[in-house]
Tab-separated table of C-alpha atoms and ligand atoms in Angstrom:
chain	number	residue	atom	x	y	z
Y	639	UNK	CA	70.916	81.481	93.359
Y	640	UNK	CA	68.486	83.761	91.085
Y	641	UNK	CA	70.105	86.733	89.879
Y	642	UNK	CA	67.880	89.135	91.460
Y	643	UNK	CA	69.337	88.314	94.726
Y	644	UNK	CA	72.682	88.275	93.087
Y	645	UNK	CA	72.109	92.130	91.549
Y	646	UNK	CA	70.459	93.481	94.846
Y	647	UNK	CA	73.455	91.651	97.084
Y	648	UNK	CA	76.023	93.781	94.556
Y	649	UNK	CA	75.055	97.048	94.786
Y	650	UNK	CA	73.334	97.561	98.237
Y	651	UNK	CA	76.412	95.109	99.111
Y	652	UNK	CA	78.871	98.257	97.312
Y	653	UNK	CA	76.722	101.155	99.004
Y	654	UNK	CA	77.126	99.308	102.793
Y	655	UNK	CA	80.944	98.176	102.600
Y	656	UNK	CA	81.143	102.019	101.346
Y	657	UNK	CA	79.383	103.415	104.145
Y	658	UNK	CA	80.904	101.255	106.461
Y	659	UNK	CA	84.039	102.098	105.381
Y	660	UNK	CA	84.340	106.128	104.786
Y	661	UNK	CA	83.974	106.511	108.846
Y	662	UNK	CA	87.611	104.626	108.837
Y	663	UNK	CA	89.068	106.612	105.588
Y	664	UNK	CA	92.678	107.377	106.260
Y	665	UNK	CA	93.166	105.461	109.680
Y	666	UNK	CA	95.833	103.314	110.154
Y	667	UNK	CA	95.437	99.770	110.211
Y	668	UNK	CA	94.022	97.663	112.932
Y	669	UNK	CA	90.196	96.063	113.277
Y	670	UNK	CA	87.056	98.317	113.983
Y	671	UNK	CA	84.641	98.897	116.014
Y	672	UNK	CA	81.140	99.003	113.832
Y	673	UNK	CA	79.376	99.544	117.254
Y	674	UNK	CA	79.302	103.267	117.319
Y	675	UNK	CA	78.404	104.176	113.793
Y	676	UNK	CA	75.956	107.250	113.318
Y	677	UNK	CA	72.121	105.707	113.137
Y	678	UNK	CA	71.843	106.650	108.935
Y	679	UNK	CA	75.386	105.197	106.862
Y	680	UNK	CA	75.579	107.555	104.781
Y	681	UNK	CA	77.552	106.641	101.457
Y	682	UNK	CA	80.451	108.130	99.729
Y	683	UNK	CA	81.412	109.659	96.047
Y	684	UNK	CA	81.780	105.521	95.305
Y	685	UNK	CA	77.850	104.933	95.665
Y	686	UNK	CA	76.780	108.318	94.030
Y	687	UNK	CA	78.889	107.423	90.655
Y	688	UNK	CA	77.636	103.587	90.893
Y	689	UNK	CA	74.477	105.220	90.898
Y	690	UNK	CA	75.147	107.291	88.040
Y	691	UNK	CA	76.557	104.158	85.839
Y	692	UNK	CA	73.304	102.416	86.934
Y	693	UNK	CA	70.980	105.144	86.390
Y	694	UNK	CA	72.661	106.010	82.740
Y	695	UNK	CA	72.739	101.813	81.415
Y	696	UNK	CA	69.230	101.528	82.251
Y	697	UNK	CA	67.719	104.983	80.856
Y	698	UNK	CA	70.234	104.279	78.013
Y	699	UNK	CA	69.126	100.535	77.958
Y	700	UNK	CA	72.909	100.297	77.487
Y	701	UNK	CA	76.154	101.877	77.358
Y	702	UNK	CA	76.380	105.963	76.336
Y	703	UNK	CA	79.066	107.512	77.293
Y	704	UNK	CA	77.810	110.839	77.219
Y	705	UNK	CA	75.030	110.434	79.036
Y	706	UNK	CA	77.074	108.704	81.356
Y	707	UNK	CA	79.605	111.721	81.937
Y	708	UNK	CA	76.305	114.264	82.418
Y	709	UNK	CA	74.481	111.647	85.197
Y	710	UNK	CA	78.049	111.954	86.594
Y	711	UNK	CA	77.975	115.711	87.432
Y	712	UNK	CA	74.551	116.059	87.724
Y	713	UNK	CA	74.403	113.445	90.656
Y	714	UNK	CA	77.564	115.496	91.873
Y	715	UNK	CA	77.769	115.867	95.811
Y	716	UNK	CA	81.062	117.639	96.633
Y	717	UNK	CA	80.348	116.717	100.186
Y	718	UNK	CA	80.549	112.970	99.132
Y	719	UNK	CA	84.732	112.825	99.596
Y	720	UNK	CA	85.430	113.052	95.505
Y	721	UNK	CA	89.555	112.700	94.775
Y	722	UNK	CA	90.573	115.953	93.677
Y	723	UNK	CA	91.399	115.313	89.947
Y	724	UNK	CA	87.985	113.864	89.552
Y	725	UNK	CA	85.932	116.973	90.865
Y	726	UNK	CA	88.329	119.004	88.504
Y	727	UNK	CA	86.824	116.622	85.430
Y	728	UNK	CA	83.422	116.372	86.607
Y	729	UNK	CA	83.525	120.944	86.881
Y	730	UNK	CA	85.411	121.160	83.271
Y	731	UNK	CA	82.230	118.616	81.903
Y	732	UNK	CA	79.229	120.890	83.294
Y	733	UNK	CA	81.057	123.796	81.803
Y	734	UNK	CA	80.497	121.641	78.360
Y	735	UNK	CA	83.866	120.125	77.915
Y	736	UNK	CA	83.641	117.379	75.795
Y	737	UNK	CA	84.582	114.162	78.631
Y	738	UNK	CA	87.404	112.950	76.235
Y	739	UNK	CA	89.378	116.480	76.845
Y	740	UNK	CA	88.046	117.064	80.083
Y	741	UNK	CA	89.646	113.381	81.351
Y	742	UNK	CA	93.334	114.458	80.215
Y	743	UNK	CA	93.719	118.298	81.745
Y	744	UNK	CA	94.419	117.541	85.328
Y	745	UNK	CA	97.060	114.731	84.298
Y	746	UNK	CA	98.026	114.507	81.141
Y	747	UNK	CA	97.679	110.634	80.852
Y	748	UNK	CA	94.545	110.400	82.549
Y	749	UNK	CA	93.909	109.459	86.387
Y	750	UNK	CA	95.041	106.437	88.046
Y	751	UNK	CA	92.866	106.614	91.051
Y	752	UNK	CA	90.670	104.177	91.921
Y	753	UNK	CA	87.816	106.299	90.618
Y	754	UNK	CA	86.929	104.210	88.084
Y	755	UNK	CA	87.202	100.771	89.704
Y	756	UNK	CA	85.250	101.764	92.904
Y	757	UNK	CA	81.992	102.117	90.480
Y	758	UNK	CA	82.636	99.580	87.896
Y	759	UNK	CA	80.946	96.787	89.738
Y	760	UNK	CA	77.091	97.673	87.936
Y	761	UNK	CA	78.819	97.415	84.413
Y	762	UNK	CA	79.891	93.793	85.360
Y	763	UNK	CA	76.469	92.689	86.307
Y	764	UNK	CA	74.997	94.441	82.772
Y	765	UNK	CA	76.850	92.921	80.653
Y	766	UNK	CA	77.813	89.791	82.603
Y	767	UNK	CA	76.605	87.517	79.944
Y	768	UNK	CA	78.270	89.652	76.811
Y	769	UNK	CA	82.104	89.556	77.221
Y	770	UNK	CA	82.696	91.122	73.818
Y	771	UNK	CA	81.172	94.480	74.836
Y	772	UNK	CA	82.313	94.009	78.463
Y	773	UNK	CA	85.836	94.755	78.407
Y	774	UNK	CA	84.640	97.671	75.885
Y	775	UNK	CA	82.524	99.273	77.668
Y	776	UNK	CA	84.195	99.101	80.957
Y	777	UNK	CA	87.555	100.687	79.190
Y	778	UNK	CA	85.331	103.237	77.954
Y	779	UNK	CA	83.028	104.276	81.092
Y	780	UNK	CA	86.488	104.546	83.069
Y	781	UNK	CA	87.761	107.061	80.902
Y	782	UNK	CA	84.905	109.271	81.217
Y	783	UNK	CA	87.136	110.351	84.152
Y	784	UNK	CA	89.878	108.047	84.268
Y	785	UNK	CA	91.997	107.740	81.145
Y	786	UNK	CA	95.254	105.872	82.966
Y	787	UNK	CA	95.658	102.285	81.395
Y	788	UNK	CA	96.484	101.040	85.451
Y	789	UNK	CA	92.781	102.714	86.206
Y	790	UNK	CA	91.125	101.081	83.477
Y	791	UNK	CA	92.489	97.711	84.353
Y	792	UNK	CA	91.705	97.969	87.829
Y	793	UNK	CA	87.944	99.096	86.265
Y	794	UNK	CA	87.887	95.434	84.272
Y	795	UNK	CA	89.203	93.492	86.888
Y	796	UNK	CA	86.070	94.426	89.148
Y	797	UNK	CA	83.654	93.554	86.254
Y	798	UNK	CA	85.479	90.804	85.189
Y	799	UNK	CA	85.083	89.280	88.793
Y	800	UNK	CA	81.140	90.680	88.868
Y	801	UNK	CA	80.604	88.623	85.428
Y	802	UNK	CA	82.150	85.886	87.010
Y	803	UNK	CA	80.436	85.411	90.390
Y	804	UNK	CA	76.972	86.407	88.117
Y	805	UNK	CA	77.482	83.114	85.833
Y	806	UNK	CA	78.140	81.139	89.034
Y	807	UNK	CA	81.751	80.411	89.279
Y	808	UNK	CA	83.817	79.369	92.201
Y	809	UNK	CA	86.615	81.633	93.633
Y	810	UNK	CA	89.462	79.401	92.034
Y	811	UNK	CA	87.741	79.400	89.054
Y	812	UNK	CA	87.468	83.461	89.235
Y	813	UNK	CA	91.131	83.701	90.252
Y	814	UNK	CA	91.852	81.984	87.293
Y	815	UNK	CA	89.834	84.198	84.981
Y	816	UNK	CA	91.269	87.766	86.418
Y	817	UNK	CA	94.875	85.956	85.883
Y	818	UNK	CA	94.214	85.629	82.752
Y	819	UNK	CA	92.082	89.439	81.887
Y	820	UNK	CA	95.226	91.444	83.447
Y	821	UNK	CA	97.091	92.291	80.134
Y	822	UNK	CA	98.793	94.450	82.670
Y	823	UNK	CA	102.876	93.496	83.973
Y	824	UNK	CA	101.854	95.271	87.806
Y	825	UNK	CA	98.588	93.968	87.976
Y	826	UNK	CA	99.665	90.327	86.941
Y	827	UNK	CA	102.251	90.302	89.636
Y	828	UNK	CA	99.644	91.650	92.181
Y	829	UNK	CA	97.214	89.076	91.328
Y	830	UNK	CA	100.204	86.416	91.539
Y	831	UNK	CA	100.784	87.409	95.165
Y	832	UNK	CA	97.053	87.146	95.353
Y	833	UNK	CA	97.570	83.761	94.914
Y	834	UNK	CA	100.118	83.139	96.890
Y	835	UNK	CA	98.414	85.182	99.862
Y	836	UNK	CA	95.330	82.472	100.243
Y	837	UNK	CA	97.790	79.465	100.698
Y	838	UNK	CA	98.888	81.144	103.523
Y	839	UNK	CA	98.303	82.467	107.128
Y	840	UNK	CA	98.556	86.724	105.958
Y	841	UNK	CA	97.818	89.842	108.236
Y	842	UNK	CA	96.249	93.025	107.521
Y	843	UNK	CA	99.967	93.847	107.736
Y	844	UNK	CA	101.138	91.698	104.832
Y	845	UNK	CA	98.198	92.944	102.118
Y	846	UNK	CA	99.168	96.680	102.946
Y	847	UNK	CA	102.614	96.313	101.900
Y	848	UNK	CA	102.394	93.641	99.111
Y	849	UNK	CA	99.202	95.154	97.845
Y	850	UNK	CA	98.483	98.401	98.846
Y	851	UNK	CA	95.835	100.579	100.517
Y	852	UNK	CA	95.911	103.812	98.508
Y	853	UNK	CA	93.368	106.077	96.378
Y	854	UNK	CA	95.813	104.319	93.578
Y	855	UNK	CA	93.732	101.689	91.212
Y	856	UNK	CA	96.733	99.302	91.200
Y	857	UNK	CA	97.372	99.829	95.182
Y	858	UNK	CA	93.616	98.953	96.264
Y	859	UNK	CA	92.197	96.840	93.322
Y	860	UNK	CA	93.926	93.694	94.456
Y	861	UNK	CA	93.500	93.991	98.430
Y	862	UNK	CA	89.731	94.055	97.744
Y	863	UNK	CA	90.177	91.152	95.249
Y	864	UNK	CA	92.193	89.689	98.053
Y	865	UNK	CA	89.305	90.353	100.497
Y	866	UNK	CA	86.935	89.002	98.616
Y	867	UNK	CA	88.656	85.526	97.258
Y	868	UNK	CA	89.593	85.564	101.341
Y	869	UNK	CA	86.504	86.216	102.920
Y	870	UNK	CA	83.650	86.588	100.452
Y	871	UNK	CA	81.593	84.144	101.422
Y	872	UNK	CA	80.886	85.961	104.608
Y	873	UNK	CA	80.173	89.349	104.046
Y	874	UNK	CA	80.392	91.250	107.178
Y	875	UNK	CA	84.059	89.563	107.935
Y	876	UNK	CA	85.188	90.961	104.010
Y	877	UNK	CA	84.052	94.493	104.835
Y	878	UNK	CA	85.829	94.537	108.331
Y	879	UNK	CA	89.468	92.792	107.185
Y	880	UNK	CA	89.457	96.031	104.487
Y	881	UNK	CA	88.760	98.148	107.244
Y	882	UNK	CA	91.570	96.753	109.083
Y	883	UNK	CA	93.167	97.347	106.242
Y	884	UNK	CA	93.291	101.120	107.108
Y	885	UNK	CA	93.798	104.045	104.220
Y	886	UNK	CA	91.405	103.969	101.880
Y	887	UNK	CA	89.049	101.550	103.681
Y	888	UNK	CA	85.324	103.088	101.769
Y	889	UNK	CA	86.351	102.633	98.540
Y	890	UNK	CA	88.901	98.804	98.825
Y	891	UNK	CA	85.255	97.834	100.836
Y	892	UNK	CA	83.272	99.165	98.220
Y	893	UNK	CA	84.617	96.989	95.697
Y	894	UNK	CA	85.045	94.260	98.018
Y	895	UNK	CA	81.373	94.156	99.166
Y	896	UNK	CA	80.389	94.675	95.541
Y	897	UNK	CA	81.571	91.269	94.803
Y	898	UNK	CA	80.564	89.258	98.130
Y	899	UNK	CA	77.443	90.572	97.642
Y	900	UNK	CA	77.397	89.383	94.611
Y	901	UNK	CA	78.542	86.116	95.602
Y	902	UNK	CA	76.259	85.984	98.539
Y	903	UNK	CA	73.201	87.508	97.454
Y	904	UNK	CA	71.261	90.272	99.108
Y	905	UNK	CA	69.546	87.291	101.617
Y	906	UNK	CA	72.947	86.929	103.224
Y	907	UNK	CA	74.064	90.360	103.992
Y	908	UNK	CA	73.803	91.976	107.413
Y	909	UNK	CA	69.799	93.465	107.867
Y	910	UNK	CA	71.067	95.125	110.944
Y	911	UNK	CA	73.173	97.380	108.709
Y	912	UNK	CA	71.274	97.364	105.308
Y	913	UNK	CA	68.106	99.114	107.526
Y	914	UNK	CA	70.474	101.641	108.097
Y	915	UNK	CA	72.066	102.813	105.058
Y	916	UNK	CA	71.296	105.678	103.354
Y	917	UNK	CA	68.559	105.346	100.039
Y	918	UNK	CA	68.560	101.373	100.517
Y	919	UNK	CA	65.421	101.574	98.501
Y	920	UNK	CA	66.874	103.421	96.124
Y	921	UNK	CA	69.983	101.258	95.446
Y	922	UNK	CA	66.983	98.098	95.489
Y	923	UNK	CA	65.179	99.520	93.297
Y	924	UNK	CA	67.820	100.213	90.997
Y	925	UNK	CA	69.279	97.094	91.045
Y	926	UNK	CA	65.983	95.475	90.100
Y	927	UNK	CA	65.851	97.768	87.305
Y	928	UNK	CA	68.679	97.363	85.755
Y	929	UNK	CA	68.082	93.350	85.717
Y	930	UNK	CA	64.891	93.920	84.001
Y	931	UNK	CA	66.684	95.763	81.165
Y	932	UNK	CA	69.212	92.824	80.886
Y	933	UNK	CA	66.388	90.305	80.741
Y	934	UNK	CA	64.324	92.419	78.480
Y	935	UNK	CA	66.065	94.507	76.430
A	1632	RVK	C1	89.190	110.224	99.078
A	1632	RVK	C2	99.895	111.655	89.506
A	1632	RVK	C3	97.873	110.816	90.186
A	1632	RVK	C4	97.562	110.453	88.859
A	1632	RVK	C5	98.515	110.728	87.823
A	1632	RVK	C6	96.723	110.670	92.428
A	1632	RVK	C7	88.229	109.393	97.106
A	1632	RVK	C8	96.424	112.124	92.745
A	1632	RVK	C9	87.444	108.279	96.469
A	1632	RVK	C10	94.902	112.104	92.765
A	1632	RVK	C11	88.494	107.315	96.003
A	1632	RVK	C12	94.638	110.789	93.462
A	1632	RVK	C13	89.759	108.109	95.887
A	1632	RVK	C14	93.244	110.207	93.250
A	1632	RVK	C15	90.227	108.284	94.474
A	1632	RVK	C16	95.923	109.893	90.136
A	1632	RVK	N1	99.657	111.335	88.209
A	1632	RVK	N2	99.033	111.408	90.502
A	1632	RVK	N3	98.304	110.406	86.541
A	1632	RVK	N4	96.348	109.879	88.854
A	1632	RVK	N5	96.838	110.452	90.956
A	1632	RVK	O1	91.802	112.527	91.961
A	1632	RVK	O2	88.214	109.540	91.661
A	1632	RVK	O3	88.451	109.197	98.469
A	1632	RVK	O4	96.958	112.436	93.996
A	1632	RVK	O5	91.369	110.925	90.027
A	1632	RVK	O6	90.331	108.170	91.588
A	1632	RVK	O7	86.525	107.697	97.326
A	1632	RVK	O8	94.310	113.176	93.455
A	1632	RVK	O9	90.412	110.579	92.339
A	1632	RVK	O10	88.705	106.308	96.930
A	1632	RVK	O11	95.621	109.923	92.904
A	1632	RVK	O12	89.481	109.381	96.435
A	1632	RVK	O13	92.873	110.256	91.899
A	1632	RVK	O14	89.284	108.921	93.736
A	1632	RVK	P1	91.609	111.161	91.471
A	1632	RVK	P2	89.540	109.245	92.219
A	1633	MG	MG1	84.758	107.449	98.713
């Protein structure tokens, strides 16, 4: 598959399994209806800082962190569901706060959302073919607003998996490969049960208490991984098993349909959807952009 498909199928595939998700945020579990969506999906706080991280590596033609932090609040949307800790970073910023002080005074450690994983997914496909800087980078572009070790990890894991899928691997072989990135005790257990979860027949049920549905990097990280290594080669069916999921359903579909996307390419997602979401062209566009920087640098 040529990698324009593959970029286009990750990021318009992020921006739909968001907007198909935040109508479910905070429901319980259980399947869902898609039939009586609005006519426009309109896209989360996940899209508008995948945006940003797109926007910045291309005008950049790589990774700057400070230009990354100012694309963040200027592309701010409060209306766009941001966690709260993150809208506190992203206000200190614009009132010139350097990102690296900002990122520690709403918890002292740094944030452990899923903040930073839900918009990793474009830094995977930049550097997909550069593993030295891609750890790097995505460490660094997480702490922008998310300075937690468990939020950073959760960050790699999703461009580990991008890289992955982008150099063609199967899903054992990318099972394999996260197993191997976590450096992290939690997240290597989580990814364990992972493993253990596709040998076997596992509900919605199962993956909410074993892996977690939360804002929390380390509680929604793995069920999209799950999702994906479950489902990804059919993308509408991985979007609606982490709606089922319940909880934080844009954000664990976000990162899900980042990677089946990926996997799929942009040919193989759902038109009947993709006409409807919100700045499609935009998120194209974008997509194709940022490939011709990584082809031509
Ligand atoms: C609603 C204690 C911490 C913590 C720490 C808790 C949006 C806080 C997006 C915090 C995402 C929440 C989702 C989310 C997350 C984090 N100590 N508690 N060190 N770190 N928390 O605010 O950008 O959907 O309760 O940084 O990660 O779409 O408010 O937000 O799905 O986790 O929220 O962390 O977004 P934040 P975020
Ligand atoms: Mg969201």
């Amino acid at each position: 598959m040529d990698l324009k498909s593959r970029f286009t199928g990750c990021l318009i595939g992020l921006a739909l399994g968001d907007a198909l998700g935040a109508p479910f945020e905070g429901s319980p579990s259980g399947k869902k209806s898609l039939q009586y969506l609005p006519p426009v999906l309109h896209y989360s706080d996940d899209t508008e800082m995948s945006i940003g991280v797109t926007e910045s590596l291309i005008a950049e033609k790589g990774f700057n962190p400070d230009d990354m932090a100012e694309r963040f609040y200027k592309n701010f949307n409060i209306r766009r569901g941001y966690g709260a800790g993150t809208i506190s970073v992203l206000r200190l910023i614009k009132k010139g706060m350097h990102w690296s002080e900002a990122n520690k005074k709403v918890f002292p450690q740094g944030s452990f959302g899923n903040g930073a994983a839900m918009r990793a997914a474009p830094i995977g496909l930049f550097y997909f073919n550069d593993s030295k800087n891609l750890k790097e980078v995505t460490y660094t572009a997480s702490s922008i607003t998310h300075d937690h070790p468990l939020a950073k990890e959760g960050a790699l894991l999703i461009t580990t998996a991008v890289s992955e899928i982008l150099q063609g691997r199967t899903k054992e072989e990318i099972l394999e490969s996260l197993l191997h990135t976590s450096e992290i005790k939690e997240y290597q257990e989580k990814l364990k049960t992972v493993e253990s979860f596709l040998q076997k027949d596992i509900t919605a049920e199962d993956v909410i208490s074993a892996l977690g549905n939360s804002v929390l990097a380390l509680e929604s990280v793995p069920s999209a991984i799950y999702a994906f290594l479950k489902y990804g080669e059919d993308y509408l069916k991985t979007v609606e098993f982490c709606l089922s999921l319940g909880g934080d359903t844009d954000t664990i579909s976000a990162m899900a349909g980042a990677l089946s996307g990926a996997y799929v390419g942009i040919e193989n997602l759902p038109e009947e959807f993709i006409e409807r979401l919100e700045d499609k062209d935009k998120l194209q566009g974008l997509s194709l952009e940022l490939l011709e920087r990584v082809i031509n640098p």
